[in-house]
Amino acid sequence: MPVPSRLRFAGLPAGVTADTVRSEVDGPAVALAVRVAHDVVAEVDREQPPQLRAARRHVMLAEAETERLGLALDQLAAAPLVVDDPSELPPAPWSVVVAARRQLIAQRAEREVMLREQLSAARCELDEAQRAYDIALEHDARSGSARGAKLHEARTVIELELAATPPPASGEVGRAEGSVALPAGGAAVTIYIDYEVRAARWAPSYVARLDGDAVRLELRAIVAQASGEDWRGVALRLSTAEPARFAELPELPAHKIGRRQREPLKRGFRPAPTGAEELYRDYDAAFPRGNVERAEAGRAPTAPELELDGVAKDQVWDEESSNALQAKASFKTPTPPPGMMGARKSRSLGGGGVASAIGGMVAAPAGLVAGAARGLARHDAGEMSKRKQAAAPPQLELGAGAPVRLDYGVFVMAAATQHERGRLVPAPHPAGRATSTPFEQLALPPGHVDAWDHAYDYAFATEGSVDLDSDAAWHSVALTAKAGTAKLRHVAVPREQADVFRVATISNPFDGPLLPGPIDVYDRGQFLITSGVEFTPPGGSVELGLGVDPQVKLARNASYHEEATGMLRGGLRLVHAIAIDVENLGARAIEVEVRERVPVADANDDDIEVVLGKIDPAWERWTPDPSAPKDERLRGGFRWVLALRPAHKQTLRATYEIKIAGKHELVGGNRREP
């Protein structure tokens, strides 16, 4: 068709973010302007599937047939058998009249039986059609909750202004008064509309399928969306970044060749322009300000009030004096409207009274607050992302780590009749707008996490198209899978427990990070355990505990005796011997790490000495991971690392002595081994 001058896309979800709408035109046309608004549109219900339409048509035909047969029976019952003969002919013989009446009654009875049989069959067919229609209707309802806009319902409307462009030059093109002569007929134009809808959440999960030293790691996700439209056959990409997360652009220093010049003073605050009241001189002349003055006398303080101790209100604030000013400055702001706090997930304060102190027409104290806020935002951008979900407190202090957000989108210029005229004030939110929707309060399944560190942003894409219903419920989606390597080992602490635990170290085979979430582990098709994955960067590894291995047996025996030492028998030697038997009953060779510990004397205690004896085979010193969940770090740790063949048994031996004075005794007893 010929390229239209304006296109209107109606019935879009109401949750479309206006400032994220983008358009792209592929063809001999260009988009001149895009306008986003909310408007009441006509009924635009989504088209029913063919199965539902066919079932509905079958029901309507069955209902019509049943009604027709019922009317035919009613007409047959109301039709009289005998009517008056209007002719003047002599009556027929009585025998002929009786025979005719008998024939008519038989014909009527036959007709009634046939109609009743047809009516019974029609009613059975209507029941079957209604049952099939109910099944199709329920299947359609379960397939998704998306629907089109109803009459008198506000929805998002996108208006796109188009202009035709000339075709590629081939030869001479006629021009007249600067215009290009376009060929007659239509043009093929493809229009792409992109927009953001806030009602969508996701959380990652994983599946690891072990097969010896090989592993296949599957990346999955649970996704929920309540955008108002079902996603059918979409290419889904799940991003770790938040579109509205605050980030400050870096200031690039200028590099000049020449004599060094004095660095310019970096100002965090610029005094507001004066003379704002002069803009309302004509308005005040035409309309008296009595109402405004009365409103000013009885109003509650809504604008930010800056309290400075010993600091002039018109003082120019800069980077060097920021620390001194932050310790003295504080401001009070009212709680912002509920709609502002729930607009976006990353708005920690919703703008409150901070952003109302921004703009060309603000008071000097409010501008000073804005300048201090900008300075703090540079130092504490990381702290702001951690508090992005915190609600706005009634009073905020300009201290270190204040989560200040300068959000211009939630403020409007005050009216001329208001006391705050000439300033930006919070925009009124629509009546009845809830602070948070049930979708935002949707609980995650156990073990899933949808909050992670934003130090590394990445987008995970599905390998194929997926279908996702708009029902505000969690759906499991398979994203991708990749082969990797796994190192299996066994760890035992026989002093604490006579079990051998199997541990798998899996490398991250993906180009992106592994986010926190649950992981299901399978070994050769058999389910083992559900564990958790911590944040793992690309190229990192995940250590998963696979539980107790029943094919590896462990036994620990300890012996103890005391000996007197010294020429005068004044010393005491406490001899401890440990023997650990490890046996592999499985059909595969394994690697076992056996951890032990020996007592450690304090550095300032000269009366106690711990001496290691015979160790067979040799062990190595072992120090726990600094990130292990223990307040006190273990000292005196050692470990054996040995390889066990199938159906093989090995004994580990260790001996140590504790030397003390004969008149002393260790706290808790001289025997240190159970």
PDB file of N, CA and C in Angstrom, residues 248-339:
ATOM      1  N   GLU A 248      26.747   6.493  36.989  1.00  0.00           N
ATOM      2  CA  GLU A 248      27.243   7.831  36.683  1.00  0.00           C
ATOM      3  C   GLU A 248      28.349   7.746  35.637  1.00  0.00           C
ATOM      4  N   LEU A 249      28.257   8.596  34.639  1.00  0.00           N
ATOM      5  CA  LEU A 249      29.274   8.619  33.593  1.00  0.00           C
ATOM      6  C   LEU A 249      30.581   9.181  34.143  1.00  0.00           C
ATOM      7  N   PRO A 250      31.699   8.602  33.746  1.00  0.00           N
ATOM      8  CA  PRO A 250      32.984   9.113  34.257  1.00  0.00           C
ATOM      9  C   PRO A 250      33.328  10.455  33.638  1.00  0.00           C
ATOM     10  N   GLU A 251      34.068  11.245  34.385  1.00  0.00           N
ATOM     11  CA  GLU A 251      34.561  12.524  33.889  1.00  0.00           C
ATOM     12  C   GLU A 251      35.965  12.320  33.322  1.00  0.00           C
ATOM     13  N   LEU A 252      36.108  12.499  32.023  1.00  0.00           N
ATOM     14  CA  LEU A 252      37.393  12.294  31.362  1.00  0.00           C
ATOM     15  C   LEU A 252      38.222  13.577  31.465  1.00  0.00           C
ATOM     16  N   PRO A 253      39.418  13.480  32.019  1.00  0.00           N
ATOM     17  CA  PRO A 253      40.246  14.694  32.128  1.00  0.00           C
ATOM     18  C   PRO A 253      40.795  15.101  30.764  1.00  0.00           C
ATOM     19  N   ALA A 254      41.011  16.396  30.609  1.00  0.00           N
ATOM     20  CA  ALA A 254      41.556  16.936  29.357  1.00  0.00           C
ATOM     21  C   ALA A 254      43.086  16.911  29.419  1.00  0.00           C
ATOM     22  N   HIS A 255      43.695  16.496  28.330  1.00  0.00           N
ATOM     23  CA  HIS A 255      45.157  16.457  28.219  1.00  0.00           C
ATOM     24  C   HIS A 255      45.584  17.505  27.184  1.00  0.00           C
ATOM     25  N   LYS A 256      46.403  18.449  27.613  1.00  0.00           N
ATOM     26  CA  LYS A 256      46.861  19.530  26.745  1.00  0.00           C
ATOM     27  C   LYS A 256      48.381  19.544  26.695  1.00  0.00           C
ATOM     28  N   ILE A 257      48.902  19.988  25.578  1.00  0.00           N
ATOM     29  CA  ILE A 257      50.346  20.124  25.394  1.00  0.00           C
ATOM     30  C   ILE A 257      50.696  21.593  25.583  1.00  0.00           C
ATOM     31  N   GLY A 258      51.580  21.849  26.506  1.00  0.00           N
ATOM     32  CA  GLY A 258      51.960  23.236  26.778  1.00  0.00           C
ATOM     33  C   GLY A 258      52.303  23.416  28.236  1.00  0.00           C
ATOM     34  N   ARG A 259      52.343  24.667  28.645  1.00  0.00           N
ATOM     35  CA  ARG A 259      52.684  24.981  30.025  1.00  0.00           C
ATOM     36  C   ARG A 259      51.542  24.561  30.940  1.00  0.00           C
ATOM     37  N   ARG A 260      51.918  24.014  32.090  1.00  0.00           N
ATOM     38  CA  ARG A 260      50.925  23.549  33.045  1.00  0.00           C
ATOM     39  C   ARG A 260      50.125  24.735  33.570  1.00  0.00           C
ATOM     40  N   GLN A 261      48.823  24.563  33.542  1.00  0.00           N
ATOM     41  CA  GLN A 261      47.925  25.599  34.012  1.00  0.00           C
ATOM     42  C   GLN A 261      47.258  25.154  35.302  1.00  0.00           C
ATOM     43  N   ARG A 262      46.703  26.123  35.961  1.00  0.00           N
ATOM     44  CA  ARG A 262      46.021  25.853  37.222  1.00  0.00           C
ATOM     45  C   ARG A 262      44.737  25.069  36.949  1.00  0.00           C
ATOM     46  N   GLU A 263      44.546  24.041  37.766  1.00  0.00           N
ATOM     47  CA  GLU A 263      43.357  23.221  37.597  1.00  0.00           C
ATOM     48  C   GLU A 263      42.112  24.033  37.923  1.00  0.00           C
ATOM     49  N   PRO A 264      41.095  23.948  37.065  1.00  0.00           N
ATOM     50  CA  PRO A 264      39.865  24.701  37.361  1.00  0.00           C
ATOM     51  C   PRO A 264      39.168  24.136  38.590  1.00  0.00           C
ATOM     52  N   LEU A 265      38.484  24.993  39.298  1.00  0.00           N
ATOM     53  CA  LEU A 265      37.764  24.594  40.500  1.00  0.00           C
ATOM     54  C   LEU A 265      36.527  23.788  40.113  1.00  0.00           C
ATOM     55  N   LYS A 266      36.450  22.598  40.672  1.00  0.00           N
ATOM     56  CA  LYS A 266      35.297  21.745  40.406  1.00  0.00           C
ATOM     57  C   LYS A 266      34.176  22.126  41.358  1.00  0.00           C
ATOM     58  N   ARG A 267      33.112  22.606  40.799  1.00  0.00           N
ATOM     59  CA  ARG A 267      31.985  23.041  41.605  1.00  0.00           C
ATOM     60  C   ARG A 267      30.904  21.967  41.580  1.00  0.00           C
ATOM     61  N   GLY A 268      30.489  21.570  42.750  1.00  0.00           N
ATOM     62  CA  GLY A 268      29.382  20.635  42.848  1.00  0.00           C
ATOM     63  C   GLY A 268      28.041  21.314  42.962  1.00  0.00           C
ATOM     64  N   PHE A 269      28.041  22.659  43.103  1.00  0.00           N
ATOM     65  CA  PHE A 269      26.784  23.385  43.249  1.00  0.00           C
ATOM     66  C   PHE A 269      26.907  24.718  42.537  1.00  0.00           C
ATOM     67  N   ARG A 270      25.894  25.077  41.821  1.00  0.00           N
ATOM     68  CA  ARG A 270      25.827  26.379  41.164  1.00  0.00           C
ATOM     69  C   ARG A 270      24.610  27.104  41.709  1.00  0.00           C
ATOM     70  N   PRO A 271      24.760  28.321  42.170  1.00  0.00           N
ATOM     71  CA  PRO A 271      23.604  29.026  42.739  1.00  0.00           C
ATOM     72  C   PRO A 271      22.462  29.117  41.733  1.00  0.00           C
ATOM     73  N   ALA A 272      21.253  29.006  42.253  1.00  0.00           N
ATOM     74  CA  ALA A 272      20.079  29.092  41.381  1.00  0.00           C
ATOM     75  C   ALA A 272      19.919  30.497  40.845  1.00  0.00           C
ATOM     76  N   PRO A 273      19.396  30.639  39.634  1.00  0.00           N
ATOM     77  CA  PRO A 273      19.175  31.989  39.081  1.00  0.00           C
ATOM     78  C   PRO A 273      18.129  32.733  39.892  1.00  0.00           C
ATOM     79  N   THR A 274      18.318  34.015  39.968  1.00  0.00           N
ATOM     80  CA  THR A 274      17.385  34.870  40.705  1.00  0.00           C
ATOM     81  C   THR A 274      16.373  35.479  39.745  1.00  0.00           C
ATOM     82  N   GLY A 275      15.328  36.019  40.326  1.00  0.00           N
ATOM     83  CA  GLY A 275      14.316  36.701  39.518  1.00  0.00           C
ATOM     84  C   GLY A 275      13.218  35.804  39.018  1.00  0.00           C
ATOM     85  N   ALA A 276      13.019  34.645  39.653  1.00  0.00           N
ATOM     86  CA  ALA A 276      11.956  33.758  39.197  1.00  0.00           C
ATOM     87  C   ALA A 276      10.579  34.378  39.391  1.00  0.00           C
ATOM     88  N   GLU A 277      10.429  35.205  40.445  1.00  0.00           N
ATOM     89  CA  GLU A 277       9.125  35.813  40.692  1.00  0.00           C
ATOM     90  C   GLU A 277       8.750  36.821  39.618  1.00  0.00           C
ATOM     91  N   GLU A 278       9.744  37.374  38.911  1.00  0.00           N
ATOM     92  CA  GLU A 278       9.428  38.329  37.846  1.00  0.00           C
ATOM     93  C   GLU A 278       8.660  37.672  36.704  1.00  0.00           C
ATOM     94  N   LEU A 279       8.801  36.366  36.559  1.00  0.00           N
ATOM     95  CA  LEU A 279       8.075  35.681  35.493  1.00  0.00           C
ATOM     96  C   LEU A 279       6.575  35.666  35.738  1.00  0.00           C
ATOM     97  N   TYR A 280       6.163  35.879  37.004  1.00  0.00           N
ATOM     98  CA  TYR A 280       4.741  35.827  37.351  1.00  0.00           C
ATOM     99  C   TYR A 280       4.167  37.227  37.595  1.00  0.00           C
ATOM    100  N   ARG A 281       4.843  38.280  37.122  1.00  0.00           N
ATOM    101  CA  ARG A 281       4.349  39.636  37.368  1.00  0.00           C
ATOM    102  C   ARG A 281       3.015  39.860  36.679  1.00  0.00           C
ATOM    103  N   ASP A 282       2.909  39.486  35.393  1.00  0.00           N
ATOM    104  CA  ASP A 282       1.645  39.681  34.674  1.00  0.00           C
ATOM    105  C   ASP A 282       0.537  38.816  35.260  1.00  0.00           C
ATOM    106  N   TYR A 283       0.897  37.624  35.723  1.00  0.00           N
ATOM    107  CA  TYR A 283      -0.111  36.753  36.321  1.00  0.00           C
ATOM    108  C   TYR A 283      -0.623  37.344  37.631  1.00  0.00           C
ATOM    109  N   ASP A 284       0.281  37.889  38.424  1.00  0.00           N
ATOM    110  CA  ASP A 284      -0.140  38.485  39.694  1.00  0.00           C
ATOM    111  C   ASP A 284      -0.960  39.735  39.469  1.00  0.00           C
ATOM    112  N   ALA A 285      -0.661  40.461  38.370  1.00  0.00           N
ATOM    113  CA  ALA A 285      -1.450  41.659  38.089  1.00  0.00           C
ATOM    114  C   ALA A 285      -2.870  41.311  37.685  1.00  0.00           C
ATOM    115  N   ALA A 286      -3.032  40.208  36.973  1.00  0.00           N
ATOM    116  CA  ALA A 286      -4.377  39.818  36.525  1.00  0.00           C
ATOM    117  C   ALA A 286      -5.153  39.071  37.595  1.00  0.00           C
ATOM    118  N   PHE A 287      -4.450  38.313  38.423  1.00  0.00           N
ATOM    119  CA  PHE A 287      -5.114  37.514  39.458  1.00  0.00           C
ATOM    120  C   PHE A 287      -4.492  37.865  40.802  1.00  0.00           C
ATOM    121  N   PRO A 288      -5.300  38.220  41.770  1.00  0.00           N
ATOM    122  CA  PRO A 288      -4.740  38.538  43.098  1.00  0.00           C
ATOM    123  C   PRO A 288      -4.135  37.294  43.730  1.00  0.00           C
ATOM    124  N   ARG A 289      -3.194  37.526  44.621  1.00  0.00           N
ATOM    125  CA  ARG A 289      -2.484  36.431  45.268  1.00  0.00           C
ATOM    126  C   ARG A 289      -2.998  36.148  46.667  1.00  0.00           C
ATOM    127  N   GLY A 290      -4.238  36.543  46.940  1.00  0.00           N
ATOM    128  CA  GLY A 290      -4.779  36.286  48.274  1.00  0.00           C
ATOM    129  C   GLY A 290      -4.868  34.813  48.578  1.00  0.00           C
ATOM    130  N   ASN A 291      -5.311  34.026  47.589  1.00  0.00           N
ATOM    131  CA  ASN A 291      -5.428  32.591  47.824  1.00  0.00           C
ATOM    132  C   ASN A 291      -4.065  31.956  48.057  1.00  0.00           C
ATOM    133  N   VAL A 292      -3.077  32.452  47.312  1.00  0.00           N
ATOM    134  CA  VAL A 292      -1.743  31.891  47.467  1.00  0.00           C
ATOM    135  C   VAL A 292      -1.180  32.204  48.837  1.00  0.00           C
ATOM    136  N   GLU A 293      -1.385  33.463  49.316  1.00  0.00           N
ATOM    137  CA  GLU A 293      -0.863  33.840  50.622  1.00  0.00           C
ATOM    138  C   GLU A 293      -1.558  33.069  51.742  1.00  0.00           C
ATOM    139  N   ARG A 294      -2.885  32.862  51.579  1.00  0.00           N
ATOM    140  CA  ARG A 294      -3.590  32.086  52.594  1.00  0.00           C
ATOM    141  C   ARG A 294      -3.117  30.629  52.599  1.00  0.00           C
ATOM    142  N   ALA A 295      -2.874  30.093  51.396  1.00  0.00           N
ATOM    143  CA  ALA A 295      -2.361  28.721  51.340  1.00  0.00           C
ATOM    144  C   ALA A 295      -0.974  28.623  51.945  1.00  0.00           C
ATOM    145  N   GLU A 296      -0.180  29.710  51.772  1.00  0.00           N
ATOM    146  CA  GLU A 296       1.159  29.704  52.346  1.00  0.00           C
ATOM    147  C   GLU A 296       1.115  29.733  53.862  1.00  0.00           C
ATOM    148  N   ALA A 297       0.132  30.464  54.425  1.00  0.00           N
ATOM    149  CA  ALA A 297       0.053  30.566  55.881  1.00  0.00           C
ATOM    150  C   ALA A 297      -0.327  29.239  56.522  1.00  0.00           C
ATOM    151  N   GLY A 298      -1.166  28.451  55.864  1.00  0.00           N
ATOM    152  CA  GLY A 298      -1.634  27.213  56.473  1.00  0.00           C
ATOM    153  C   GLY A 298      -1.062  25.962  55.879  1.00  0.00           C
ATOM    154  N   ARG A 299      -0.051  26.073  55.058  1.00  0.00           N
ATOM    155  CA  ARG A 299       0.485  24.892  54.402  1.00  0.00           C
ATOM    156  C   ARG A 299       1.419  24.143  55.327  1.00  0.00           C
ATOM    157  N   ALA A 300       1.588  22.855  55.055  1.00  0.00           N
ATOM    158  CA  ALA A 300       2.578  22.029  55.758  1.00  0.00           C
ATOM    159  C   ALA A 300       3.870  22.058  54.969  1.00  0.00           C
ATOM    160  N   PRO A 301       4.998  22.034  55.618  1.00  0.00           N
ATOM    161  CA  PRO A 301       6.280  22.088  54.884  1.00  0.00           C
ATOM    162  C   PRO A 301       6.451  20.850  54.018  1.00  0.00           C
ATOM    163  N   THR A 302       6.577  21.067  52.717  1.00  0.00           N
ATOM    164  CA  THR A 302       6.768  19.960  51.790  1.00  0.00           C
ATOM    165  C   THR A 302       8.096  20.033  51.077  1.00  0.00           C
ATOM    166  N   ALA A 303       8.635  21.214  50.896  1.00  0.00           N
ATOM    167  CA  ALA A 303       9.908  21.337  50.196  1.00  0.00           C
ATOM    168  C   ALA A 303      11.049  20.952  51.133  1.00  0.00           C
ATOM    169  N   PRO A 304      12.159  20.485  50.591  1.00  0.00           N
ATOM    170  CA  PRO A 304      13.300  20.136  51.440  1.00  0.00           C
ATOM    171  C   PRO A 304      13.791  21.347  52.212  1.00  0.00           C
ATOM    172  N   GLU A 305      14.045  21.186  53.505  1.00  0.00           N
ATOM    173  CA  GLU A 305      14.542  22.249  54.353  1.00  0.00           C
ATOM    174  C   GLU A 305      15.963  21.891  54.768  1.00  0.00           C
ATOM    175  N   LEU A 306      16.899  22.696  54.323  1.00  0.00           N
ATOM    176  CA  LEU A 306      18.309  22.424  54.610  1.00  0.00           C
ATOM    177  C   LEU A 306      18.690  23.081  55.920  1.00  0.00           C
ATOM    178  N   GLU A 307      19.331  22.345  56.783  1.00  0.00           N
ATOM    179  CA  GLU A 307      19.778  22.853  58.068  1.00  0.00           C
ATOM    180  C   GLU A 307      21.297  22.892  58.060  1.00  0.00           C
ATOM    181  N   LEU A 308      21.856  24.096  58.099  1.00  0.00           N
ATOM    182  CA  LEU A 308      23.297  24.278  58.084  1.00  0.00           C
ATOM    183  C   LEU A 308      23.725  24.920  59.396  1.00  0.00           C
ATOM    184  N   ASP A 309      24.763  24.353  59.990  1.00  0.00           N
ATOM    185  CA  ASP A 309      25.311  24.892  61.232  1.00  0.00           C
ATOM    186  C   ASP A 309      26.567  25.675  60.903  1.00  0.00           C
ATOM    187  N   GLY A 310      26.422  26.983  60.881  1.00  0.00           N
ATOM    188  CA  GLY A 310      27.583  27.825  60.637  1.00  0.00           C
ATOM    189  C   GLY A 310      28.007  27.906  59.196  1.00  0.00           C
ATOM    190  N   VAL A 311      27.171  27.498  58.243  1.00  0.00           N
ATOM    191  CA  VAL A 311      27.514  27.561  56.828  1.00  0.00           C
ATOM    192  C   VAL A 311      26.532  28.498  56.148  1.00  0.00           C
ATOM    193  N   ALA A 312      27.039  29.442  55.398  1.00  0.00           N
ATOM    194  CA  ALA A 312      26.166  30.385  54.707  1.00  0.00           C
ATOM    195  C   ALA A 312      25.373  29.669  53.640  1.00  0.00           C
ATOM    196  N   LYS A 313      24.099  30.070  53.479  1.00  0.00           N
ATOM    197  CA  LYS A 313      23.243  29.388  52.523  1.00  0.00           C
ATOM    198  C   LYS A 313      23.657  29.658  51.088  1.00  0.00           C
ATOM    199  N   ASP A 314      24.285  30.788  50.830  1.00  0.00           N
ATOM    200  CA  ASP A 314      24.696  31.094  49.459  1.00  0.00           C
ATOM    201  C   ASP A 314      26.151  30.732  49.205  1.00  0.00           C
ATOM    202  N   GLN A 315      26.738  29.942  50.104  1.00  0.00           N
ATOM    203  CA  GLN A 315      28.134  29.553  49.929  1.00  0.00           C
ATOM    204  C   GLN A 315      28.275  28.609  48.756  1.00  0.00           C
ATOM    205  N   VAL A 316      29.313  28.773  47.959  1.00  0.00           N
ATOM    206  CA  VAL A 316      29.567  27.901  46.820  1.00  0.00           C
ATOM    207  C   VAL A 316      30.227  26.630  47.328  1.00  0.00           C
ATOM    208  N   TRP A 317      29.617  25.529  47.008  1.00  0.00           N
ATOM    209  CA  TRP A 317      30.104  24.221  47.486  1.00  0.00           C
ATOM    210  C   TRP A 317      30.980  23.591  46.427  1.00  0.00           C
ATOM    211  N   ASP A 318      32.139  23.067  46.805  1.00  0.00           N
ATOM    212  CA  ASP A 318      33.044  22.437  45.860  1.00  0.00           C
ATOM    213  C   ASP A 318      33.494  21.098  46.415  1.00  0.00           C
ATOM    214  N   GLU A 319      34.342  20.415  45.621  1.00  0.00           N
ATOM    215  CA  GLU A 319      34.806  19.086  45.988  1.00  0.00           C
ATOM    216  C   GLU A 319      35.656  19.107  47.249  1.00  0.00           C
ATOM    217  N   GLU A 320      36.490  20.163  47.418  1.00  0.00           N
ATOM    218  CA  GLU A 320      37.434  20.167  48.525  1.00  0.00           C
ATOM    219  C   GLU A 320      36.738  20.314  49.869  1.00  0.00           C
ATOM    220  N   SER A 321      35.643  21.048  49.897  1.00  0.00           N
ATOM    221  CA  SER A 321      34.934  21.251  51.155  1.00  0.00           C
ATOM    222  C   SER A 321      33.764  20.307  51.329  1.00  0.00           C
ATOM    223  N   SER A 322      33.749  19.221  50.534  1.00  0.00           N
ATOM    224  CA  SER A 322      32.601  18.317  50.598  1.00  0.00           C
ATOM    225  C   SER A 322      32.546  17.576  51.926  1.00  0.00           C
ATOM    226  N   ASN A 323      33.712  17.146  52.429  1.00  0.00           N
ATOM    227  CA  ASN A 323      33.702  16.379  53.669  1.00  0.00           C
ATOM    228  C   ASN A 323      33.188  17.215  54.835  1.00  0.00           C
ATOM    229  N   ALA A 324      33.630  18.478  54.903  1.00  0.00           N
ATOM    230  CA  ALA A 324      33.159  19.328  55.989  1.00  0.00           C
ATOM    231  C   ALA A 324      31.675  19.623  55.872  1.00  0.00           C
ATOM    232  N   LEU A 325      31.210  19.799  54.652  1.00  0.00           N
ATOM    233  CA  LEU A 325      29.798  20.121  54.456  1.00  0.00           C
ATOM    234  C   LEU A 325      28.910  18.917  54.728  1.00  0.00           C
ATOM    235  N   GLN A 326      29.388  17.720  54.345  1.00  0.00           N
ATOM    236  CA  GLN A 326      28.577  16.525  54.573  1.00  0.00           C
ATOM    237  C   GLN A 326      28.347  16.289  56.061  1.00  0.00           C
ATOM    238  N   ALA A 327      29.325  16.664  56.885  1.00  0.00           N
ATOM    239  CA  ALA A 327      29.158  16.453  58.321  1.00  0.00           C
ATOM    240  C   ALA A 327      28.180  17.446  58.933  1.00  0.00           C
ATOM    241  N   LYS A 328      27.972  18.609  58.266  1.00  0.00           N
ATOM    242  CA  LYS A 328      27.106  19.634  58.836  1.00  0.00           C
ATOM    243  C   LYS A 328      25.729  19.685  58.204  1.00  0.00           C
ATOM    244  N   ALA A 329      25.616  19.205  56.958  1.00  0.00           N
ATOM    245  CA  ALA A 329      24.359  19.389  56.222  1.00  0.00           C
ATOM    246  C   ALA A 329      23.462  18.186  56.399  1.00  0.00           C
ATOM    247  N   SER A 330      22.217  18.470  56.600  1.00  0.00           N
ATOM    248  CA  SER A 330      21.190  17.435  56.626  1.00  0.00           C
ATOM    249  C   SER A 330      19.919  18.043  56.105  1.00  0.00           C
ATOM    250  N   PHE A 331      19.097  17.243  55.511  1.00  0.00           N
ATOM    251  CA  PHE A 331      17.832  17.758  54.991  1.00  0.00           C
ATOM    252  C   PHE A 331      16.739  16.787  55.329  1.00  0.00           C
ATOM    253  N   LYS A 332      15.554  17.320  55.439  1.00  0.00           N
ATOM    254  CA  LYS A 332      14.368  16.538  55.739  1.00  0.00           C
ATOM    255  C   LYS A 332      13.469  16.569  54.523  1.00  0.00           C
ATOM    256  N   THR A 333      12.960  15.421  54.190  1.00  0.00           N
ATOM    257  CA  THR A 333      12.099  15.321  53.019  1.00  0.00           C
ATOM    258  C   THR A 333      10.898  14.481  53.366  1.00  0.00           C
ATOM    259  N   PRO A 334       9.736  14.828  52.877  1.00  0.00           N
ATOM    260  CA  PRO A 334       8.558  13.999  53.148  1.00  0.00           C
ATOM    261  C   PRO A 334       8.626  12.696  52.389  1.00  0.00           C
ATOM    262  N   THR A 335       7.838  11.757  52.851  1.00  0.00           N
ATOM    263  CA  THR A 335       7.766  10.470  52.157  1.00  0.00           C
ATOM    264  C   THR A 335       7.145  10.675  50.785  1.00  0.00           C
ATOM    265  N   PRO A 336       7.791  10.211  49.701  1.00  0.00           N
ATOM    266  CA  PRO A 336       7.245  10.431  48.364  1.00  0.00           C
ATOM    267  C   PRO A 336       5.958   9.671  48.171  1.00  0.00           C
ATOM    268  N   PRO A 337       5.185  10.059  47.150  1.00  0.00           N
ATOM    269  CA  PRO A 337       3.938   9.335  46.867  1.00  0.00           C
ATOM    270  C   PRO A 337       4.216   7.879  46.597  1.00  0.00           C
ATOM    271  N   PRO A 338       3.257   6.997  46.922  1.00  0.00           N
ATOM    272  CA  PRO A 338       3.499   5.553  46.742  1.00  0.00           C
ATOM    273  C   PRO A 338       3.802   5.185  45.311  1.00  0.00           C
ATOM    274  N   GLY A 339       3.185   5.849  44.354  1.00  0.00           N
ATOM    275  CA  GLY A 339       3.399   5.484  42.962  1.00  0.00           C
ATOM    276  C   GLY A 339       4.814   5.708  42.504  1.00  0.00           C
TER     277      GLY A 339
END
